[in-house]
Coordinates of C-alpha atoms (C1' of nucleotides) in Angstrom, one line a residue:
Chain A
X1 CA 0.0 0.0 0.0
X2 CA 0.9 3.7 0.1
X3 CA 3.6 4.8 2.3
X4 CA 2.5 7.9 4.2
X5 CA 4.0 10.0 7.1
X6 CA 2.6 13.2 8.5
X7 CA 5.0 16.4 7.5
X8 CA 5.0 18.6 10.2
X9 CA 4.0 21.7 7.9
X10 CA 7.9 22.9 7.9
X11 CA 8.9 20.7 4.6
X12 CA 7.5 24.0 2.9
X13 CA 9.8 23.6 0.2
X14 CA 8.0 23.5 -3.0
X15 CA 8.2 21.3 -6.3
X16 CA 9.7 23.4 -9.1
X17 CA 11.8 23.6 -12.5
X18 CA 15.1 25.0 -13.6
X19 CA 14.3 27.2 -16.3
X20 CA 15.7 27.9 -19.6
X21 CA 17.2 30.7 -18.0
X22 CA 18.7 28.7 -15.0
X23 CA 16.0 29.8 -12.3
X24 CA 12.9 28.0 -10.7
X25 CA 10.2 27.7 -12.3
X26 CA 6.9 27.3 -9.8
X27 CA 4.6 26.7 -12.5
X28 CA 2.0 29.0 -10.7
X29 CA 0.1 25.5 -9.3
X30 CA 1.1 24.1 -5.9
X31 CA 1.5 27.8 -4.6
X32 CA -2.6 28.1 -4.4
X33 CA -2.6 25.8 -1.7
X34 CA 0.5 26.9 0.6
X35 CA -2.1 28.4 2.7
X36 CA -3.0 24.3 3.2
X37 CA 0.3 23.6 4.1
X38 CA -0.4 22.6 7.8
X39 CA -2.8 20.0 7.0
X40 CA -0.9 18.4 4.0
X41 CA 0.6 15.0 4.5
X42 CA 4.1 13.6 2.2
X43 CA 2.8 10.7 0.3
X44 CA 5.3 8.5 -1.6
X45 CA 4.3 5.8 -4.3
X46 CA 6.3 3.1 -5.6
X47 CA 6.5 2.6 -9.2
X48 CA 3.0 0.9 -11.1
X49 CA 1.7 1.7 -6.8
X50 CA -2.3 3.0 -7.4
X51 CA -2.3 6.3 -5.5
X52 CA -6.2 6.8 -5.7
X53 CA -8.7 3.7 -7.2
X54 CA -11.4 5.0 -9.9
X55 CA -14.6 5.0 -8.1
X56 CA -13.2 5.9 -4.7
X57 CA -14.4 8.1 -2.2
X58 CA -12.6 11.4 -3.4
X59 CA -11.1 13.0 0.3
X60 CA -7.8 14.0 -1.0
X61 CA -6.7 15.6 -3.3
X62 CA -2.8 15.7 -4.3
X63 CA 0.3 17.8 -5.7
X64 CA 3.2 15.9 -7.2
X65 CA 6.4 16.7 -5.7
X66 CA 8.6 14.6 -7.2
X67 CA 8.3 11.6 -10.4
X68 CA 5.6 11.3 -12.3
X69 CA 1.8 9.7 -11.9
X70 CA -0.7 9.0 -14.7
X71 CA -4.3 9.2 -14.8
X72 CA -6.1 6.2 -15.9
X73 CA -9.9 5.4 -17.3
X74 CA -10.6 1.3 -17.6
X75 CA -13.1 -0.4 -19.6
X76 CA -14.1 -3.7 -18.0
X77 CA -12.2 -6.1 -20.9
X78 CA -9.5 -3.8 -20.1
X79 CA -9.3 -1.0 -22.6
X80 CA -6.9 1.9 -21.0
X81 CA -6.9 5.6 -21.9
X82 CA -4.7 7.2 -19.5
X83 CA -6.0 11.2 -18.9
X84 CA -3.0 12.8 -18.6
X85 CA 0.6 12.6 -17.1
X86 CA 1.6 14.5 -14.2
X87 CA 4.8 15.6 -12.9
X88 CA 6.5 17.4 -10.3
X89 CA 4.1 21.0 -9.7
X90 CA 0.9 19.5 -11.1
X91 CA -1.8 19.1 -9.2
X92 CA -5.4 16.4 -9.5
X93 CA -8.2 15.2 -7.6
X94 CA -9.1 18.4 -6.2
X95 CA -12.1 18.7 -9.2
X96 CA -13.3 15.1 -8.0
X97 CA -17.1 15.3 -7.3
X98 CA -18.2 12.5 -4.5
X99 CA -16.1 10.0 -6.3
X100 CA -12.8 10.1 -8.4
X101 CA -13.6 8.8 -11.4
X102 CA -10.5 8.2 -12.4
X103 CA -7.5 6.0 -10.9
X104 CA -3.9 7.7 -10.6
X105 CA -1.4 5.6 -10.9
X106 CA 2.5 6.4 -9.7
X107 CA 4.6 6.2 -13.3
X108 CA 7.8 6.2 -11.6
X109 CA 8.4 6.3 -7.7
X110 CA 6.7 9.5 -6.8
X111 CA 6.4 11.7 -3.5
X112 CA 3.0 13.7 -3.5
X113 CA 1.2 16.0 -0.7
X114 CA -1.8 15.2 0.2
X115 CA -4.3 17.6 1.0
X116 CA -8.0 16.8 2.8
X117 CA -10.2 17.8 -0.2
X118 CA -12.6 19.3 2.4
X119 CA -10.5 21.4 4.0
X120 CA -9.8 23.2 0.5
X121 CA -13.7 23.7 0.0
X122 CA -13.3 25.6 3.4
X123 CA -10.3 27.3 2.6
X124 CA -11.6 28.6 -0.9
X125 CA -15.0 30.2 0.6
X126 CA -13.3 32.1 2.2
X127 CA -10.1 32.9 0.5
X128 CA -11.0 34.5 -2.7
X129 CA -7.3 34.5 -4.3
X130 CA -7.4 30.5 -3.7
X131 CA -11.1 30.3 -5.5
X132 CA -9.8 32.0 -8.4
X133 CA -6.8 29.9 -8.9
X134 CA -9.2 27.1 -8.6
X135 CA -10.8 28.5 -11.4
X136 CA -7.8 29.3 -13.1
X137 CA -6.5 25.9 -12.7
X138 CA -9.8 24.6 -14.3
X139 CA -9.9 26.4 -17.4
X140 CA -6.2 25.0 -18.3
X141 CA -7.4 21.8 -17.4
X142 CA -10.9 21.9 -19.5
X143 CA -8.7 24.0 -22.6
X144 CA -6.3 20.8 -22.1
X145 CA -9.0 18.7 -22.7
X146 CA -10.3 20.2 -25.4
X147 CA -7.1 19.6 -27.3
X148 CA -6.6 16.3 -26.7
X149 CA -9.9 15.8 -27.7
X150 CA -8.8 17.3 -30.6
X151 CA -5.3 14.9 -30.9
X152 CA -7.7 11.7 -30.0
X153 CA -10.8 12.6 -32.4
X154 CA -8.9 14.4 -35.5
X155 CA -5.3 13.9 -35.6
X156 CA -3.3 11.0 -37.2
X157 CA -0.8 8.2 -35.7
X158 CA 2.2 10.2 -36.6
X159 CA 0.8 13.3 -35.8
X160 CA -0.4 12.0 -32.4
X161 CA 3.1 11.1 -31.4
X162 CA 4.9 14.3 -32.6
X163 CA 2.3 16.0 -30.5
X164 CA 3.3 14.0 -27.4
X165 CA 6.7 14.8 -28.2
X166 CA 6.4 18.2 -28.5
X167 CA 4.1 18.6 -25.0
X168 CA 6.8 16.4 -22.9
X169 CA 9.7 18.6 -24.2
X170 CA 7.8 22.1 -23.8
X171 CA 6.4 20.6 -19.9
X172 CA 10.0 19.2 -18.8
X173 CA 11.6 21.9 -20.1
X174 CA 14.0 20.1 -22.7
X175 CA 15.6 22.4 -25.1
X176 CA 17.0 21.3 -28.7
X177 CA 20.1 20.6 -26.7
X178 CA 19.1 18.3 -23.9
X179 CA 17.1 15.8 -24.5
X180 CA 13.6 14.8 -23.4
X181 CA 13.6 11.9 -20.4
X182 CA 10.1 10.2 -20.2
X183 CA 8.9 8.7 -17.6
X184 CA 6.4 6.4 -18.8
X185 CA 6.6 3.4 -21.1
X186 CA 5.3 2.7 -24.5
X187 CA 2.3 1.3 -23.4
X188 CA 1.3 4.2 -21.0
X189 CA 2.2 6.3 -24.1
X190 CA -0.6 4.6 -26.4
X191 CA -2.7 4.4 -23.6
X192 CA -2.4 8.1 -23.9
X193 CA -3.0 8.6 -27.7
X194 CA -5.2 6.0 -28.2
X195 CA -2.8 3.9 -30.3
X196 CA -1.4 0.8 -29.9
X197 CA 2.1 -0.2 -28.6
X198 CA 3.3 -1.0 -32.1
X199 CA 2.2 2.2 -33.8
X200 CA 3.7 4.3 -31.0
X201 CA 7.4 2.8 -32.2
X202 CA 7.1 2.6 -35.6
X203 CA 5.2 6.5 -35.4
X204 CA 9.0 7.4 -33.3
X205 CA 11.3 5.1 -35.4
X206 CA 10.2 6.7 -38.4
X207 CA 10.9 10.3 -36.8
X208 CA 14.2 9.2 -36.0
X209 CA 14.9 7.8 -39.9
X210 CA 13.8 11.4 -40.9
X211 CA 16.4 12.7 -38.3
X212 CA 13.7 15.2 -36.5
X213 CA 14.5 13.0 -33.4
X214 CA 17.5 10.5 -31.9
X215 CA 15.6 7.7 -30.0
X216 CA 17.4 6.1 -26.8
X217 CA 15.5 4.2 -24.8
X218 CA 13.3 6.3 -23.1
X219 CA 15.5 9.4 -23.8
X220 CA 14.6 11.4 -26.8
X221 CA 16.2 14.3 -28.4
X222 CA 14.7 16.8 -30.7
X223 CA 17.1 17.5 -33.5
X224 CA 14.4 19.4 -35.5
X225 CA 12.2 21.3 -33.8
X226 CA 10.4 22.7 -36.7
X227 CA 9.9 19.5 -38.5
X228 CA 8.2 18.2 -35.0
X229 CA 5.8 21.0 -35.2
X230 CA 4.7 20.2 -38.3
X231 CA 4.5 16.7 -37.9
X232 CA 2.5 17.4 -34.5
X233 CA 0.4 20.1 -36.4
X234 CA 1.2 22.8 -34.6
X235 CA -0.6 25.6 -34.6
X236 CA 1.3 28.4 -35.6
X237 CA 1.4 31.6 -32.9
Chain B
X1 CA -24.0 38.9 -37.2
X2 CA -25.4 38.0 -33.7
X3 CA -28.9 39.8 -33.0
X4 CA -29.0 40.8 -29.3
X5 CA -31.4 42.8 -27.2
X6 CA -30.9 44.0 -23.7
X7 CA -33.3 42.4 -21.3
X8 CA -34.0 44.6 -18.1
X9 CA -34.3 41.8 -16.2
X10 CA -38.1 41.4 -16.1
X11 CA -37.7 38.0 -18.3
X12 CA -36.2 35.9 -15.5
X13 CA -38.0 32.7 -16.8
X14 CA -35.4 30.0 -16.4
X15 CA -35.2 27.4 -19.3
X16 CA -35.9 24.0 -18.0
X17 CA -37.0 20.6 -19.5
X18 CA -40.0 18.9 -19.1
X19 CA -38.6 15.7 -16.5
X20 CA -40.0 12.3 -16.4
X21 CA -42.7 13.0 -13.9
X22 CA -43.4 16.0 -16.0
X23 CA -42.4 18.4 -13.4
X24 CA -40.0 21.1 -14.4
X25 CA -36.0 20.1 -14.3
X26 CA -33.7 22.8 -13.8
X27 CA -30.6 20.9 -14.0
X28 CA -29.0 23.4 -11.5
X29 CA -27.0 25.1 -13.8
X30 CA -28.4 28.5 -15.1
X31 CA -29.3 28.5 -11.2
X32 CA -25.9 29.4 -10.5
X33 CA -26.3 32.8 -12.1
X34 CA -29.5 34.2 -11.0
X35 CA -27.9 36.7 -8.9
X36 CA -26.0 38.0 -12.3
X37 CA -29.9 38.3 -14.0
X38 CA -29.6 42.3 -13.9
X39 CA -26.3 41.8 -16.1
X40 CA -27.8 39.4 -18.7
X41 CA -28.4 40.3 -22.3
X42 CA -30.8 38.0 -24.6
X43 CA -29.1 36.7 -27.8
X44 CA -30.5 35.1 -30.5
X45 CA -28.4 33.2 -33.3
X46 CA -29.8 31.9 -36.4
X47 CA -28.8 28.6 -37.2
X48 CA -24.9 28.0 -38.3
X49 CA -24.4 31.3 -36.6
X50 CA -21.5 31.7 -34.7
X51 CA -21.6 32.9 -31.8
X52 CA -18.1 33.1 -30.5
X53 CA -14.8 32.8 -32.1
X54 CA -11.9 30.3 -31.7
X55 CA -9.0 33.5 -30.5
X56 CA -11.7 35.9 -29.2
X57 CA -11.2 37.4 -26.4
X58 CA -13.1 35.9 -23.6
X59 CA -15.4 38.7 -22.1
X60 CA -18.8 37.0 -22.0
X61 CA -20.1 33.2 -21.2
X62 CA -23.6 32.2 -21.8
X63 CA -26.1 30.3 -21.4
X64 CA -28.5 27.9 -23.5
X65 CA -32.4 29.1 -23.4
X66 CA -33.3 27.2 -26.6
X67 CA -32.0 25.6 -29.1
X68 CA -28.8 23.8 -29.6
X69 CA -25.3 25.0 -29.9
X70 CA -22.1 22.9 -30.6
X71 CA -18.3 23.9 -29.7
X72 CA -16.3 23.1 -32.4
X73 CA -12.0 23.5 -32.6
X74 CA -10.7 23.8 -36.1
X75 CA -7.4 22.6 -37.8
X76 CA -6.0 24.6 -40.2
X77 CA -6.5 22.2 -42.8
X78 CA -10.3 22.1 -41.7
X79 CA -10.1 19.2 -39.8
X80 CA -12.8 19.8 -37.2
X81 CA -14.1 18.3 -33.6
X82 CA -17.0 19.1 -31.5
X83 CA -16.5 19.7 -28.4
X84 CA -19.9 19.6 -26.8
X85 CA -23.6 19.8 -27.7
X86 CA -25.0 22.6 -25.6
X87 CA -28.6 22.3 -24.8
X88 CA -31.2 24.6 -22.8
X89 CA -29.7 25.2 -19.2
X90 CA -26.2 24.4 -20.1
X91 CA -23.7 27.6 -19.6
X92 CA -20.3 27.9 -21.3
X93 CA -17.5 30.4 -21.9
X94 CA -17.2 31.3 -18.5
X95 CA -14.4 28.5 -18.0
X96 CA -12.6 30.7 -20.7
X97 CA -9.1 32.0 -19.7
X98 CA -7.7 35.3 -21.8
X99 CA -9.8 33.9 -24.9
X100 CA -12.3 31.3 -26.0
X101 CA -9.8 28.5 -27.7
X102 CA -12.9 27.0 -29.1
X103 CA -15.9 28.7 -31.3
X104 CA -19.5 28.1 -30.3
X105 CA -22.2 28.0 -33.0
X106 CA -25.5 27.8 -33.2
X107 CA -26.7 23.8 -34.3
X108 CA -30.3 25.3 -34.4
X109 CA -32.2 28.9 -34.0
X110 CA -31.0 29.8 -30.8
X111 CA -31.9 31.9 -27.8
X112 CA -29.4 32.7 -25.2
X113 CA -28.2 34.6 -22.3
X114 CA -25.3 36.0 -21.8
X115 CA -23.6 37.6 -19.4
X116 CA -20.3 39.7 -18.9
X117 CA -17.4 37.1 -17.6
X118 CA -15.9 40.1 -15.5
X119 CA -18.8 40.5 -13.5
X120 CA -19.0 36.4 -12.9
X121 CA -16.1 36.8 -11.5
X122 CA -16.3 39.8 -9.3
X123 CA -19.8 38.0 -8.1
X124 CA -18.0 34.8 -7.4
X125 CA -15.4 36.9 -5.1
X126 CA -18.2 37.7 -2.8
X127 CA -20.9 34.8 -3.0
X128 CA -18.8 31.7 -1.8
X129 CA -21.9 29.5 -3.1
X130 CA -21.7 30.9 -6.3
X131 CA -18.1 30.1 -6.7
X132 CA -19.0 26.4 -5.3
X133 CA -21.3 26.2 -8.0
X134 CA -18.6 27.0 -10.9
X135 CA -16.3 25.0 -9.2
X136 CA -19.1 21.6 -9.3
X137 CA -19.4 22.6 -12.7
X138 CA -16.1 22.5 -13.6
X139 CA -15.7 19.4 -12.0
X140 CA -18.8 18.4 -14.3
X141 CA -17.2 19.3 -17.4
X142 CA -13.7 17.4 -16.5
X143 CA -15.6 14.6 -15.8
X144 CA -17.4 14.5 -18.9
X145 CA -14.3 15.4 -21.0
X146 CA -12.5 12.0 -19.9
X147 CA -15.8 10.2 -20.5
X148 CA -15.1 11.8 -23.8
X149 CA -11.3 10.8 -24.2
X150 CA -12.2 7.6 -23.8
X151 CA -14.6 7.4 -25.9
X152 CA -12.0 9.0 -28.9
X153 CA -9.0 7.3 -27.6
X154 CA -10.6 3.5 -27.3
X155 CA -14.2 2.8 -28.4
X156 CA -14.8 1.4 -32.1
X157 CA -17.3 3.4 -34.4
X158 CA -20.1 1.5 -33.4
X159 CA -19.3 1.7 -29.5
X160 CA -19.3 5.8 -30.1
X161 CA -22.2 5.7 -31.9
X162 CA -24.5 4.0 -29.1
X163 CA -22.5 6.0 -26.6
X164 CA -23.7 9.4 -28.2
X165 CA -27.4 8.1 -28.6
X166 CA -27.6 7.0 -25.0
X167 CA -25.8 10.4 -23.9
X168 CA -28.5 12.3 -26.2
X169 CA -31.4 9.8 -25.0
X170 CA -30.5 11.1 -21.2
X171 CA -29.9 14.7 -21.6
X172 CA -33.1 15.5 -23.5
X173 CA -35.1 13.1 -21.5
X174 CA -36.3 10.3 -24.3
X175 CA -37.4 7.7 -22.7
X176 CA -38.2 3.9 -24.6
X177 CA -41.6 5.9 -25.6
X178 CA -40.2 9.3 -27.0
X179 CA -38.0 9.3 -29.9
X180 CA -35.4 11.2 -29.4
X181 CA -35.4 14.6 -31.9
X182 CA -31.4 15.0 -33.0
X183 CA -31.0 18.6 -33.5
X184 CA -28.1 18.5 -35.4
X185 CA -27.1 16.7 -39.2
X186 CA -24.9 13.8 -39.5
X187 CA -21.8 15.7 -40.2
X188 CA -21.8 17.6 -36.6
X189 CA -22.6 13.7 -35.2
X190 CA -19.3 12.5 -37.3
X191 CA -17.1 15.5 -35.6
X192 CA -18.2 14.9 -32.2
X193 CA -17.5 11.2 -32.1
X194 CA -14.2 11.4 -34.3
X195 CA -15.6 9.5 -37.1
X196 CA -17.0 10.3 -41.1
X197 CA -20.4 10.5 -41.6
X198 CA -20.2 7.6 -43.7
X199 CA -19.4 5.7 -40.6
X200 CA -22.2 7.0 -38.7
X201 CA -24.5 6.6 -40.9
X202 CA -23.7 3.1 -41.5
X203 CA -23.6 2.6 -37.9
X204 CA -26.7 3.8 -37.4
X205 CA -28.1 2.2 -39.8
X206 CA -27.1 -1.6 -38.4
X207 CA -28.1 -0.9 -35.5
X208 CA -32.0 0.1 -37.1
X209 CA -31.5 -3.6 -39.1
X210 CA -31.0 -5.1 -35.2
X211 CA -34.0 -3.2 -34.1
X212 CA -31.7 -1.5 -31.5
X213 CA -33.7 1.9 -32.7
X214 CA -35.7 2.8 -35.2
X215 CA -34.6 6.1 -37.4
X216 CA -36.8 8.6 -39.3
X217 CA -34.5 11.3 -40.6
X218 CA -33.8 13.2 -37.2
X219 CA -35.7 11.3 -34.8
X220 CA -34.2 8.4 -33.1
X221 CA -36.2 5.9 -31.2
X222 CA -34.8 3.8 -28.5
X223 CA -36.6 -0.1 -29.4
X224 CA -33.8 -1.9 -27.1
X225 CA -32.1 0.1 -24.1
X226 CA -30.4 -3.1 -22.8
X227 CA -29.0 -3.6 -26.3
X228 CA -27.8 0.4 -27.0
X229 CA -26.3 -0.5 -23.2
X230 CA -24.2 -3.3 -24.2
X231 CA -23.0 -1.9 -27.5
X232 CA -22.2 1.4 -26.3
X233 CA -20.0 -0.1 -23.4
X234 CA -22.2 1.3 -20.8
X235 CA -20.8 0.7 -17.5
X236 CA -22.9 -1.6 -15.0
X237 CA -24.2 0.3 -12.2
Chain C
dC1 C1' -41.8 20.6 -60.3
dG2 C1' -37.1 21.2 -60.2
dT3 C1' -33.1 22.4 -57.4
dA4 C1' -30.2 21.9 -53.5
dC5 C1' -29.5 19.7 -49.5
dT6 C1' -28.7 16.0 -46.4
dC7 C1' -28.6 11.3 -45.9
dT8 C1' -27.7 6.5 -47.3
dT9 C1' -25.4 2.9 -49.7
dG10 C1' -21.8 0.7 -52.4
dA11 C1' -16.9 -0.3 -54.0
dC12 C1' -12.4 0.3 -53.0
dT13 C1' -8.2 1.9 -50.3
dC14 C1' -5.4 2.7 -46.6
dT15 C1' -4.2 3.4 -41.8
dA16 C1' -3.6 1.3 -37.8
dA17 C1' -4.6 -3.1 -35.2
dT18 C1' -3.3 -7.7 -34.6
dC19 C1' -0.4 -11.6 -34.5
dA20 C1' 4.2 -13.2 -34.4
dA21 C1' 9.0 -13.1 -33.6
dA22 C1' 13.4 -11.2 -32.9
dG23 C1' 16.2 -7.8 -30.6
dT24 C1' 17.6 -5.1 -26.0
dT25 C1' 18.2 -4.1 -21.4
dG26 C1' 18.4 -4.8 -16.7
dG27 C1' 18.3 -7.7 -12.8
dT28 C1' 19.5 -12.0 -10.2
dG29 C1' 22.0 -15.6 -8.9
dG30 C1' 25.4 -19.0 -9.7
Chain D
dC1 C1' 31.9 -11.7 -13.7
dC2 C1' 29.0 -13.8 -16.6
dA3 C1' 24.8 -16.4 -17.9
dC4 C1' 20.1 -16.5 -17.9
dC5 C1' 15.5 -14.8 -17.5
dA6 C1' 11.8 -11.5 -17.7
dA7 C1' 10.1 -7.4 -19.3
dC8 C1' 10.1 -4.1 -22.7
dT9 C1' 11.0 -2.5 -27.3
dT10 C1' 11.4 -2.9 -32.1
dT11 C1' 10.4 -4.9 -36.6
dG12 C1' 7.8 -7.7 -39.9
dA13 C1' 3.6 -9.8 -42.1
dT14 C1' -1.2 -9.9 -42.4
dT15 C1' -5.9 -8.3 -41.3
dA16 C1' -9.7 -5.6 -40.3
dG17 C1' -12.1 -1.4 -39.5
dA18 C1' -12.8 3.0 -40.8
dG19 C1' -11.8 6.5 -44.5
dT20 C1' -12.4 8.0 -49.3
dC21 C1' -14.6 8.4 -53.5
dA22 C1' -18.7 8.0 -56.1
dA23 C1' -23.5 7.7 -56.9
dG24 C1' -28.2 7.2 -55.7
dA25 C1' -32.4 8.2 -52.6
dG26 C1' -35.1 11.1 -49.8
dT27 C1' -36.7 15.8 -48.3
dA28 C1' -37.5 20.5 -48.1
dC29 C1' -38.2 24.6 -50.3
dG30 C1' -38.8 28.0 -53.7

DNA sequence: CGTACTCTTGACTCTAATCAAAGTTGGTGG
DNA sequence: CCACCAACTTTGATTAGAGTCAAGAGTACG
């Protein structure tokens, strides 16, 4: 089971980034519930450990500190479409209604805060700064959905998997130089673009024959970024 | 463009549906805004009228009175996919950030209210049950978008196809007796589930020679609810 | 009554899934 | 340290499901 132990409210230190630019990056998300901080427990997951079950009894909800967690819909024969990947600064289960109706899953070992779900409601009635991030945090969620609806509904194999590309380097920050370290497997990688296991190597093996990308393992590296935006469909800004 | 005419506030008739029982349903929703009423303008839209922009600035949300409205995100190469089907009492736009990053349009003659997203949100500041409201709502609206991802990312063409009629069946109250009336064509069908509207159509069209439902044009009758269950994946509950 | 839609059906194609097998990699224990 | 095993990844061959292209059938409307 999950590993928990109470944090006595003065591990304030939170999850963040090294920007391009060499500083910390906060990511604007687990800084709406510092004002939580005394209630929030330090959660750690083993790798493939179930953090929350879909259908459970949503009373926490959680901010990734460190690692990475998927979110994960089943069919009962066993059909997967995993919601979205989270890492280090992200936050989930806070827009549960009774129930999660999801199951979140630790990707890698992963330390989380915890925070009682209730005592946010409270917290945000009367802190109007928190409510609005809430809000905030919302819309990028729903305008997230939207375009994977988008990537799942519309957009090709190929295209699919550029996409992914292109999100993983822009969220962990990997530049042309350094290259991209995911997390997750293949299979948690279709799971995620509705494709299977197959068509989500052959979709990278055939950017890496066109040189846009240099496969290792799990460590890619984005030799032409341009090309990867096109291939991904990127909409031009 | 969009004819709109200021209300004074007088026409505070909320929409509702007829429920099962026949008593009114509100579906809570437009609820949520009541104390906004003096604020609200009435819009109408013809049908395929647009009524927001994908890259507009996001200064107003709505909400459905009659008629139907779809969200829609476009490709540059036209590719297209529906976000939602927006019937009376559903709101959108006010989970917007800077700008709408969809378009809504009008699937039918429509009649809406809207109301300014700046004063939502000074509102919300103040009445703590309001902001509980947007935040349920939110929470709705995730839900429902990884319904939706899994439905894209995993269900065949025919699993989609008894999804959406079951999801159309419940929201506009059909029951085994009452066809339902689809409001919008076969194409808008094909770019909510991901699919051509070859495929639908065909799909459609077995399940009439099963005597799953019966089709005239537009209006859908359920013969076999156990059947549309099992073919649309419905989970057992 | 004819025109312009939308919807339906049919024939064929092609993308991605499936089935199968051969690399890789990492861990464990001899 | 090396051999073996299990899990994951990659590649190949084949299949199936949905897309594309094309044409016909209904309907609504002027």
């Amino acid at each position: 089971m999950l590993c928990s132990m109470a944090s006595h409210g003065q591990s304030t230190k939170l999850p963040g980034f090294q920007g391009a630019d060499g500083s910390v990056v906060w990511m604007g998300k687990p800084r709406a519930l510092e004002p939580l901080a005394s209630q929030a427990v330090i959660v750690r997951a083993d790798r493939e450990e179930e953090i929350v079950g879909q259908g459970e009894a949503a009373e926490y909800c959680y901010v990734v500190v460190s690692g990475c967690v998927r979110t994960v819909r089943l069919m009962e024969d066993g059909r997967r479409q995993v919601g979205e990947f989270l890492l280090p600064g992200d936050m989930f289960g806070w827009e549960a209604l009774e129930e999660h109706d999801f199951s979140a899953e630790a990707v890698t070992a992963a330390t989380l805060r915890r925070y009682p779900r209730r005592g946010l409601e409270l917290l945000a009635d009367r802190d109007h700064e928190l409510a609005r991030r809430l809000r905030e945090l919302s819309a990028r969620k729903l305008r997230a959905g939207r375009e994977r609806m988008l990537l799942l509904g519309r957009k090709s194999a190929s295209e699919r998997i550029a996409s992914f590309l292109l999100e993983m380097a822009e969220r962990t920050g990997a530049g042309d130089g350094s290259p991209i370290e995911l997390p997750m497997s293949r299979t948690d990688i279709a799971d995620y673009l509705g494709l299977t296991i197959e068509t989500v190597c052959r979709g990278l093996t055939h950017l890496q024959r066109q040189g846009t990308i240099s496969i290792e393992r799990a460590r890619i590296g984005i030799r032409d970024r341009r090309a990867l935006g096109v291939a991904g469909c990127e909409a031009l800004h």
